[in-house]
Amino acid sequence: MNTQTPAIRIPDSAASNSIYLRVAWRFMPLLFVCYVVAYLDRVNVGFAKLQMLSDLNFSEAMYGFGAGIFFIGYFFFEVPSNLLLHRFGARRWIARIMLTWAVLSAATAWVTTPTMFYVLRFFLGVAEAGFFPGLVLYLTYWFPSHRRGKMIAFLMAGNPVAGIVGGPISGFIMQRLAGHAGLAGWQWLFILEAAPALILAAVIFCFLDDRVKDAKWLPVQDREFIAAEIDAEARTKSHGSVREVFTSLRVWTLCAILFGIVMGSYAVGFWQPTIIKGSGITDAFTIGLLTVVPYLAALISMIVVGRHADRTRERRWHVVLPQCVAAAGFVMCAYAGNNTYIALLGLTLAASGVITALPMFWALPTSFLGGTGAAAGIALINSTGNLAGFVSPALVGWLKTATHSLDSSLFLIAGSLIVSAGLILTRLPARLVNR
């Protein structure tokens, strides 16, 4: 009797493209919408700031600390969360994450003291820990490296899209609903923008497939082909233990690189409305409309650069050049003064640069980390790098309170991006990441 395993059918290029396109259409739109909602709930505090500081008598430093303490909770629970996702499956774990962050985000509407603000922001970080690295890890289960860059770029397009739709919506809610049912506009902002996460948690739980083998909507031969490609790539990666990941100099270098990029990302996310207001625009709805411009440019940039990176299979310069563009944009914002046009141009360069650099960065660690090492490594890199989400707003808020200007902070952010770019070129050899 012949007991040999039947050979797996290897489709031609057009057929394999069709298979992966079907996979992408199955769940990428859903993950994209989830990421939009996640980013919106994370940074809507930047819009709420325009009203809540005066209502609650918070200083800029209090706001900056509260906005940033989110990332302390995020940091401590990121690695355990991603390991649990790897063990129990994305469907259950991502649904749990979205449910808990929706409840805590809505609860922010009822803060009355700095301590309440700090505590809720901290636990919001705990609740959301593992969400983004979990999505990145999930993509490694379905797409080989040379196809993953486009998927990560598509996913992270949720960042600028959240800005495009979130700015006008946030401005509208704050301006038009202020005073309804005895609630301020910023309170309605937190309540209404948390609702989509509750709905999406149920959709994720009912719809997502944990692994390729669970995808009953794919023909058996297509499932076998994808699994074979993923397994073949996995054999070329490092599958170290959690301890080995924590002692890897290369992983900690990636943490430092991401830290520099995130310094810029949250400078845009948390302070863009303030920079526009400082240039002479005071109406909340108009500020919301103007934030669309940088995010729209960033959306176009990250899609174009992501496709080019996958086509050329070059990874390092596709991160470095956007970082340099972002640094130039922050410097321009520092010199903008009361000129709205220069401030908007600077914000457009800054947003386009950092938002493009982020998905391009994630092609670096996923090129050589696999298995449990990938689960721990991606989470460690993301959580440590995202500590900049605490440092950036807290430091900017403190410097703004001390100097009554954002200029010194903007120069500092630009410098962190240049240092990060230098680490990529000097510490990550092209042969390691260009796949």
PDB file of C-alpha atoms in Angstrom, residues 66-317:
ATOM      1  CA  GLY A  66      -2.517  61.361  30.967  1.00  0.00           C
ATOM      2  CA  ALA A  67      -2.334  60.925  27.207  1.00  0.00           C
ATOM      3  CA  GLY A  68       0.983  59.128  27.523  1.00  0.00           C
ATOM      4  CA  ILE A  69       0.335  56.902  30.553  1.00  0.00           C
ATOM      5  CA  PHE A  70      -1.796  54.766  28.233  1.00  0.00           C
ATOM      6  CA  PHE A  71       1.479  53.325  26.945  1.00  0.00           C
ATOM      7  CA  ILE A  72       2.741  52.289  30.375  1.00  0.00           C
ATOM      8  CA  GLY A  73      -0.174  49.883  30.748  1.00  0.00           C
ATOM      9  CA  TYR A  74       0.325  48.925  27.120  1.00  0.00           C
ATOM     10  CA  PHE A  75       4.007  48.157  27.759  1.00  0.00           C
ATOM     11  CA  PHE A  76       3.564  45.825  30.731  1.00  0.00           C
ATOM     12  CA  PHE A  77       0.786  43.725  29.193  1.00  0.00           C
ATOM     13  CA  GLU A  78       1.818  43.627  25.540  1.00  0.00           C
ATOM     14  CA  VAL A  79       4.019  40.509  25.566  1.00  0.00           C
ATOM     15  CA  PRO A  80       1.685  38.410  27.771  1.00  0.00           C
ATOM     16  CA  SER A  81      -1.258  39.448  25.592  1.00  0.00           C
ATOM     17  CA  ASN A  82       0.449  38.403  22.358  1.00  0.00           C
ATOM     18  CA  LEU A  83       1.555  35.070  23.802  1.00  0.00           C
ATOM     19  CA  LEU A  84      -2.030  34.413  24.894  1.00  0.00           C
ATOM     20  CA  LEU A  85      -3.260  35.269  21.395  1.00  0.00           C
ATOM     21  CA  HIS A  86      -0.729  32.813  19.936  1.00  0.00           C
ATOM     22  CA  ARG A  87      -2.018  30.157  22.334  1.00  0.00           C
ATOM     23  CA  PHE A  88      -5.796  30.730  22.320  1.00  0.00           C
ATOM     24  CA  GLY A  89      -6.322  32.192  18.839  1.00  0.00           C
ATOM     25  CA  ALA A  90      -6.923  35.611  17.349  1.00  0.00           C
ATOM     26  CA  ARG A  91     -10.711  35.284  17.190  1.00  0.00           C
ATOM     27  CA  ARG A  92     -11.309  35.124  20.938  1.00  0.00           C
ATOM     28  CA  TRP A  93      -8.456  37.343  22.011  1.00  0.00           C
ATOM     29  CA  ILE A  94      -8.936  40.247  19.607  1.00  0.00           C
ATOM     30  CA  ALA A  95     -12.673  40.269  20.402  1.00  0.00           C
ATOM     31  CA  ARG A  96     -11.840  40.436  24.128  1.00  0.00           C
ATOM     32  CA  ILE A  97      -9.421  43.300  23.558  1.00  0.00           C
ATOM     33  CA  MET A  98     -11.975  45.346  21.617  1.00  0.00           C
ATOM     34  CA  LEU A  99     -14.734  44.781  24.153  1.00  0.00           C
ATOM     35  CA  THR A 100     -12.693  45.937  27.149  1.00  0.00           C
ATOM     36  CA  TRP A 101     -11.166  48.961  25.460  1.00  0.00           C
ATOM     37  CA  ALA A 102     -14.606  50.148  24.270  1.00  0.00           C
ATOM     38  CA  VAL A 103     -15.944  50.143  27.827  1.00  0.00           C
ATOM     39  CA  LEU A 104     -12.929  52.007  29.234  1.00  0.00           C
ATOM     40  CA  SER A 105     -12.791  54.529  26.395  1.00  0.00           C
ATOM     41  CA  ALA A 106     -16.449  55.436  26.947  1.00  0.00           C
ATOM     42  CA  ALA A 107     -15.862  55.725  30.698  1.00  0.00           C
ATOM     43  CA  THR A 108     -13.335  58.523  30.053  1.00  0.00           C
ATOM     44  CA  ALA A 109     -16.339  60.786  29.447  1.00  0.00           C
ATOM     45  CA  TRP A 110     -16.950  60.908  33.197  1.00  0.00           C
ATOM     46  CA  VAL A 111     -13.484  61.810  34.497  1.00  0.00           C
ATOM     47  CA  THR A 112     -13.445  64.792  36.842  1.00  0.00           C
ATOM     48  CA  THR A 113      -9.927  64.752  38.323  1.00  0.00           C
ATOM     49  CA  PRO A 114      -6.397  64.211  36.986  1.00  0.00           C
ATOM     50  CA  THR A 115      -6.147  60.957  38.960  1.00  0.00           C
ATOM     51  CA  MET A 116      -9.293  59.546  37.349  1.00  0.00           C
ATOM     52  CA  PHE A 117      -7.925  60.568  33.942  1.00  0.00           C
ATOM     53  CA  TYR A 118      -4.569  58.881  34.615  1.00  0.00           C
ATOM     54  CA  VAL A 119      -6.138  55.648  35.930  1.00  0.00           C
ATOM     55  CA  LEU A 120      -8.553  55.257  33.012  1.00  0.00           C
ATOM     56  CA  ARG A 121      -5.866  55.998  30.425  1.00  0.00           C
ATOM     57  CA  PHE A 122      -3.543  53.456  32.083  1.00  0.00           C
ATOM     58  CA  PHE A 123      -6.172  50.707  32.037  1.00  0.00           C
ATOM     59  CA  LEU A 124      -7.165  51.614  28.487  1.00  0.00           C
ATOM     60  CA  GLY A 125      -3.552  50.767  27.591  1.00  0.00           C
ATOM     61  CA  VAL A 126      -3.828  47.478  29.500  1.00  0.00           C
ATOM     62  CA  ALA A 127      -7.045  46.648  27.639  1.00  0.00           C
ATOM     63  CA  GLU A 128      -5.634  47.409  24.188  1.00  0.00           C
ATOM     64  CA  ALA A 129      -2.268  45.697  24.799  1.00  0.00           C
ATOM     65  CA  GLY A 130      -1.638  43.062  22.164  1.00  0.00           C
ATOM     66  CA  PHE A 131      -4.072  44.419  19.591  1.00  0.00           C
ATOM     67  CA  PHE A 132      -1.723  45.726  16.912  1.00  0.00           C
ATOM     68  CA  PRO A 133       1.106  43.194  17.378  1.00  0.00           C
ATOM     69  CA  GLY A 134      -1.589  40.539  17.477  1.00  0.00           C
ATOM     70  CA  LEU A 135      -2.798  41.648  14.059  1.00  0.00           C
ATOM     71  CA  VAL A 136       0.779  41.654  12.721  1.00  0.00           C
ATOM     72  CA  LEU A 137       1.334  38.173  14.144  1.00  0.00           C
ATOM     73  CA  TYR A 138      -1.968  37.039  12.631  1.00  0.00           C
ATOM     74  CA  LEU A 139      -0.820  38.170   9.177  1.00  0.00           C
ATOM     75  CA  THR A 140       2.284  35.968   9.505  1.00  0.00           C
ATOM     76  CA  TYR A 141      -0.082  32.958   9.727  1.00  0.00           C
ATOM     77  CA  TRP A 142      -1.628  33.792   6.342  1.00  0.00           C
ATOM     78  CA  PHE A 143       0.882  35.658   4.147  1.00  0.00           C
ATOM     79  CA  PRO A 144       4.561  34.925   3.339  1.00  0.00           C
ATOM     80  CA  SER A 145       7.034  37.759   3.792  1.00  0.00           C
ATOM     81  CA  HIS A 146       7.052  38.959   0.179  1.00  0.00           C
ATOM     82  CA  ARG A 147       3.273  39.486   0.330  1.00  0.00           C
ATOM     83  CA  ARG A 148       3.045  40.786   3.875  1.00  0.00           C
ATOM     84  CA  GLY A 149       4.375  44.300   3.302  1.00  0.00           C
ATOM     85  CA  LYS A 150       1.293  45.277   1.303  1.00  0.00           C
ATOM     86  CA  MET A 151      -0.993  43.735   3.914  1.00  0.00           C
ATOM     87  CA  ILE A 152       0.655  45.570   6.813  1.00  0.00           C
ATOM     88  CA  ALA A 153       0.582  48.810   4.820  1.00  0.00           C
ATOM     89  CA  PHE A 154      -3.115  48.263   4.066  1.00  0.00           C
ATOM     90  CA  LEU A 155      -3.817  47.532   7.727  1.00  0.00           C
ATOM     91  CA  MET A 156      -1.911  50.558   8.964  1.00  0.00           C
ATOM     92  CA  ALA A 157      -3.658  52.745   6.417  1.00  0.00           C
ATOM     93  CA  GLY A 158      -6.216  52.740   9.209  1.00  0.00           C
ATOM     94  CA  ASN A 159      -4.009  55.319  10.918  1.00  0.00           C
ATOM     95  CA  PRO A 160      -4.416  58.093   8.309  1.00  0.00           C
ATOM     96  CA  VAL A 161      -7.987  57.017   7.522  1.00  0.00           C
ATOM     97  CA  ALA A 162      -8.812  57.455  11.225  1.00  0.00           C
ATOM     98  CA  GLY A 163      -7.434  60.967  10.870  1.00  0.00           C
ATOM     99  CA  ILE A 164      -9.336  61.645   7.648  1.00  0.00           C
ATOM    100  CA  VAL A 165     -12.729  60.565   9.003  1.00  0.00           C
ATOM    101  CA  GLY A 166     -12.036  61.133  12.682  1.00  0.00           C
ATOM    102  CA  GLY A 167     -11.027  64.781  12.480  1.00  0.00           C
ATOM    103  CA  PRO A 168     -14.258  66.110  10.941  1.00  0.00           C
ATOM    104  CA  ILE A 169     -16.414  63.691  12.970  1.00  0.00           C
ATOM    105  CA  SER A 170     -14.683  64.607  16.239  1.00  0.00           C
ATOM    106  CA  GLY A 171     -14.965  68.312  15.485  1.00  0.00           C
ATOM    107  CA  PHE A 172     -18.635  67.920  14.562  1.00  0.00           C
ATOM    108  CA  ILE A 173     -19.480  65.963  17.735  1.00  0.00           C
ATOM    109  CA  MET A 174     -17.708  68.437  19.996  1.00  0.00           C
ATOM    110  CA  GLN A 175     -19.282  71.468  18.363  1.00  0.00           C
ATOM    111  CA  ARG A 176     -22.836  70.275  17.667  1.00  0.00           C
ATOM    112  CA  LEU A 177     -23.561  67.992  20.647  1.00  0.00           C
ATOM    113  CA  ALA A 178     -22.105  70.217  23.382  1.00  0.00           C
ATOM    114  CA  GLY A 179     -24.725  70.651  26.101  1.00  0.00           C
ATOM    115  CA  HIS A 180     -27.061  67.848  24.962  1.00  0.00           C
ATOM    116  CA  ALA A 181     -28.352  65.757  27.891  1.00  0.00           C
ATOM    117  CA  GLY A 182     -26.174  67.846  30.165  1.00  0.00           C
ATOM    118  CA  LEU A 183     -22.931  66.519  28.660  1.00  0.00           C
ATOM    119  CA  ALA A 184     -20.066  68.513  27.191  1.00  0.00           C
ATOM    120  CA  GLY A 185     -18.952  67.997  23.590  1.00  0.00           C
ATOM    121  CA  TRP A 186     -15.786  66.180  24.644  1.00  0.00           C
ATOM    122  CA  GLN A 187     -17.870  63.759  26.740  1.00  0.00           C
ATOM    123  CA  TRP A 188     -20.051  62.877  23.758  1.00  0.00           C
ATOM    124  CA  LEU A 189     -16.834  62.359  21.782  1.00  0.00           C
ATOM    125  CA  PHE A 190     -15.626  59.560  24.071  1.00  0.00           C
ATOM    126  CA  ILE A 191     -19.053  57.915  24.304  1.00  0.00           C
ATOM    127  CA  LEU A 192     -19.957  57.869  20.614  1.00  0.00           C
ATOM    128  CA  GLU A 193     -16.511  56.908  19.305  1.00  0.00           C
ATOM    129  CA  ALA A 194     -16.366  53.888  21.647  1.00  0.00           C
ATOM    130  CA  ALA A 195     -19.581  52.359  20.277  1.00  0.00           C
ATOM    131  CA  PRO A 196     -18.119  50.889  17.032  1.00  0.00           C
ATOM    132  CA  ALA A 197     -15.587  48.826  19.003  1.00  0.00           C
ATOM    133  CA  LEU A 198     -18.414  47.055  20.848  1.00  0.00           C
ATOM    134  CA  ILE A 199     -20.050  46.063  17.567  1.00  0.00           C
ATOM    135  CA  LEU A 200     -16.777  44.985  15.957  1.00  0.00           C
ATOM    136  CA  ALA A 201     -15.886  42.782  18.948  1.00  0.00           C
ATOM    137  CA  ALA A 202     -18.945  40.643  18.181  1.00  0.00           C
ATOM    138  CA  VAL A 203     -18.158  40.574  14.453  1.00  0.00           C
ATOM    139  CA  ILE A 204     -14.565  39.451  15.079  1.00  0.00           C
ATOM    140  CA  PHE A 205     -15.709  36.667  17.411  1.00  0.00           C
ATOM    141  CA  CYS A 206     -18.184  35.315  14.860  1.00  0.00           C
ATOM    142  CA  PHE A 207     -16.198  35.818  11.654  1.00  0.00           C
ATOM    143  CA  LEU A 208     -12.424  35.449  12.095  1.00  0.00           C
ATOM    144  CA  ASP A 209     -10.582  32.161  11.402  1.00  0.00           C
ATOM    145  CA  ASP A 210      -7.598  31.515  13.668  1.00  0.00           C
ATOM    146  CA  ARG A 211      -5.468  29.568  11.166  1.00  0.00           C
ATOM    147  CA  VAL A 212      -5.403  28.501   7.526  1.00  0.00           C
ATOM    148  CA  LYS A 213      -6.596  25.003   8.443  1.00  0.00           C
ATOM    149  CA  ASP A 214      -9.791  26.536   9.885  1.00  0.00           C
ATOM    150  CA  ALA A 215     -10.705  28.341   6.644  1.00  0.00           C
ATOM    151  CA  LYS A 216     -13.573  26.165   5.393  1.00  0.00           C
ATOM    152  CA  TRP A 217     -14.354  28.841   2.790  1.00  0.00           C
ATOM    153  CA  LEU A 218     -11.088  27.948   0.974  1.00  0.00           C
ATOM    154  CA  PRO A 219     -10.734  24.793  -1.149  1.00  0.00           C
ATOM    155  CA  VAL A 220      -8.564  22.150   0.501  1.00  0.00           C
ATOM    156  CA  GLN A 221      -5.814  22.445  -2.137  1.00  0.00           C
ATOM    157  CA  ASP A 222      -5.605  26.222  -1.605  1.00  0.00           C
ATOM    158  CA  ARG A 223      -5.332  25.763   2.162  1.00  0.00           C
ATOM    159  CA  GLU A 224      -2.546  23.234   1.657  1.00  0.00           C
ATOM    160  CA  PHE A 225      -0.685  25.557  -0.701  1.00  0.00           C
ATOM    161  CA  ILE A 226      -0.789  28.522   1.717  1.00  0.00           C
ATOM    162  CA  ALA A 227       0.185  26.341   4.682  1.00  0.00           C
ATOM    163  CA  ALA A 228       3.117  24.911   2.709  1.00  0.00           C
ATOM    164  CA  GLU A 229       4.391  28.394   1.798  1.00  0.00           C
ATOM    165  CA  ILE A 230       4.101  29.607   5.392  1.00  0.00           C
ATOM    166  CA  ASP A 231       5.828  26.462   6.704  1.00  0.00           C
ATOM    167  CA  ALA A 232       8.644  26.753   4.147  1.00  0.00           C
ATOM    168  CA  GLU A 233       9.295  30.350   5.141  1.00  0.00           C
ATOM    169  CA  ALA A 234       9.095  29.469   8.838  1.00  0.00           C
ATOM    170  CA  ARG A 235      12.027  27.086   8.432  1.00  0.00           C
ATOM    171  CA  THR A 236      14.260  30.016   7.409  1.00  0.00           C
ATOM    172  CA  LYS A 237      13.386  32.105  10.471  1.00  0.00           C
ATOM    173  CA  SER A 238      14.639  32.254  14.017  1.00  0.00           C
ATOM    174  CA  HIS A 239      12.362  30.293  16.363  1.00  0.00           C
ATOM    175  CA  GLY A 240      14.056  31.204  19.601  1.00  0.00           C
ATOM    176  CA  SER A 241      12.504  30.953  23.040  1.00  0.00           C
ATOM    177  CA  VAL A 242      10.993  33.912  24.849  1.00  0.00           C
ATOM    178  CA  ARG A 243      14.210  34.210  26.872  1.00  0.00           C
ATOM    179  CA  GLU A 244      16.333  34.324  23.713  1.00  0.00           C
ATOM    180  CA  VAL A 245      14.141  37.084  22.311  1.00  0.00           C
ATOM    181  CA  PHE A 246      14.612  39.170  25.468  1.00  0.00           C
ATOM    182  CA  THR A 247      18.395  38.791  25.297  1.00  0.00           C
ATOM    183  CA  SER A 248      18.744  39.478  21.567  1.00  0.00           C
ATOM    184  CA  LEU A 249      20.686  42.672  20.773  1.00  0.00           C
ATOM    185  CA  ARG A 250      19.052  42.774  17.349  1.00  0.00           C
ATOM    186  CA  VAL A 251      15.556  42.755  18.867  1.00  0.00           C
ATOM    187  CA  TRP A 252      16.462  45.561  21.284  1.00  0.00           C
ATOM    188  CA  THR A 253      17.897  47.540  18.383  1.00  0.00           C
ATOM    189  CA  LEU A 254      14.546  47.210  16.633  1.00  0.00           C
ATOM    190  CA  CYS A 255      12.883  48.439  19.841  1.00  0.00           C
ATOM    191  CA  ALA A 256      15.042  51.573  19.737  1.00  0.00           C
ATOM    192  CA  ILE A 257      14.325  52.130  16.039  1.00  0.00           C
ATOM    193  CA  LEU A 258      10.575  51.890  16.570  1.00  0.00           C
ATOM    194  CA  PHE A 259      10.837  54.183  19.617  1.00  0.00           C
ATOM    195  CA  GLY A 260      12.185  56.956  17.396  1.00  0.00           C
ATOM    196  CA  ILE A 261       9.425  56.510  14.805  1.00  0.00           C
ATOM    197  CA  VAL A 262       6.669  56.423  17.429  1.00  0.00           C
ATOM    198  CA  MET A 263       8.003  59.636  18.989  1.00  0.00           C
ATOM    199  CA  GLY A 264       7.016  61.269  15.712  1.00  0.00           C
ATOM    200  CA  SER A 265       3.785  59.349  15.226  1.00  0.00           C
ATOM    201  CA  TYR A 266       2.223  60.432  18.507  1.00  0.00           C
ATOM    202  CA  ALA A 267       3.540  63.956  18.219  1.00  0.00           C
ATOM    203  CA  VAL A 268       1.253  64.121  15.179  1.00  0.00           C
ATOM    204  CA  GLY A 269      -1.584  62.125  16.757  1.00  0.00           C
ATOM    205  CA  PHE A 270      -1.772  64.010  20.048  1.00  0.00           C
ATOM    206  CA  TRP A 271      -0.610  67.517  19.102  1.00  0.00           C
ATOM    207  CA  GLN A 272      -1.727  68.136  15.520  1.00  0.00           C
ATOM    208  CA  PRO A 273      -4.955  69.928  16.581  1.00  0.00           C
ATOM    209  CA  THR A 274      -2.891  72.086  18.960  1.00  0.00           C
ATOM    210  CA  ILE A 275      -0.379  73.016  16.226  1.00  0.00           C
ATOM    211  CA  ILE A 276      -3.210  74.013  13.869  1.00  0.00           C
ATOM    212  CA  LYS A 277      -4.926  75.994  16.635  1.00  0.00           C
ATOM    213  CA  GLY A 278      -1.626  77.729  17.391  1.00  0.00           C
ATOM    214  CA  SER A 279      -1.401  78.897  13.786  1.00  0.00           C
ATOM    215  CA  GLY A 280      -4.569  80.954  14.254  1.00  0.00           C
ATOM    216  CA  ILE A 281      -7.499  78.556  13.656  1.00  0.00           C
ATOM    217  CA  THR A 282      -9.868  78.416  16.648  1.00  0.00           C
ATOM    218  CA  ASP A 283     -13.056  76.693  15.405  1.00  0.00           C
ATOM    219  CA  ALA A 284     -13.078  72.982  16.402  1.00  0.00           C
ATOM    220  CA  PHE A 285     -14.850  71.830  13.251  1.00  0.00           C
ATOM    221  CA  THR A 286     -12.444  73.771  10.982  1.00  0.00           C
ATOM    222  CA  ILE A 287      -9.477  72.275  12.835  1.00  0.00           C
ATOM    223  CA  GLY A 288     -10.991  68.835  12.266  1.00  0.00           C
ATOM    224  CA  LEU A 289     -11.350  69.513   8.538  1.00  0.00           C
ATOM    225  CA  LEU A 290      -7.752  70.744   8.214  1.00  0.00           C
ATOM    226  CA  THR A 291      -6.389  67.570   9.837  1.00  0.00           C
ATOM    227  CA  VAL A 292      -7.716  65.669   6.821  1.00  0.00           C
ATOM    228  CA  VAL A 293      -4.993  67.129   4.576  1.00  0.00           C
ATOM    229  CA  PRO A 294      -1.924  65.568   6.284  1.00  0.00           C
ATOM    230  CA  TYR A 295      -3.671  62.236   6.754  1.00  0.00           C
ATOM    231  CA  LEU A 296      -4.858  62.057   3.157  1.00  0.00           C
ATOM    232  CA  ALA A 297      -1.307  62.680   1.922  1.00  0.00           C
ATOM    233  CA  ALA A 298      -0.030  60.046   4.374  1.00  0.00           C
ATOM    234  CA  LEU A 299      -2.551  57.477   3.112  1.00  0.00           C
ATOM    235  CA  ILE A 300      -1.405  57.923  -0.489  1.00  0.00           C
ATOM    236  CA  SER A 301       2.262  57.856   0.524  1.00  0.00           C
ATOM    237  CA  MET A 302       2.111  54.657   2.578  1.00  0.00           C
ATOM    238  CA  ILE A 303       0.237  52.730  -0.140  1.00  0.00           C
ATOM    239  CA  VAL A 304       2.644  53.807  -2.898  1.00  0.00           C
ATOM    240  CA  VAL A 305       5.757  53.154  -0.800  1.00  0.00           C
ATOM    241  CA  GLY A 306       4.409  49.814   0.477  1.00  0.00           C
ATOM    242  CA  ARG A 307       3.832  48.526  -3.045  1.00  0.00           C
ATOM    243  CA  HIS A 308       7.263  49.680  -4.157  1.00  0.00           C
ATOM    244  CA  ALA A 309       8.922  48.004  -1.162  1.00  0.00           C
ATOM    245  CA  ASP A 310       7.269  44.652  -1.923  1.00  0.00           C
ATOM    246  CA  ARG A 311       8.063  44.892  -5.629  1.00  0.00           C
ATOM    247  CA  THR A 312      11.753  45.664  -5.074  1.00  0.00           C
ATOM    248  CA  ARG A 313      12.042  43.606  -1.841  1.00  0.00           C
ATOM    249  CA  GLU A 314      14.123  46.430  -0.383  1.00  0.00           C
ATOM    250  CA  ARG A 315      13.238  47.259   3.225  1.00  0.00           C
ATOM    251  CA  ARG A 316      15.730  49.589   4.898  1.00  0.00           C
ATOM    252  CA  TRP A 317      15.564  52.703   2.699  1.00  0.00           C
TER     253      TRP A 317
END
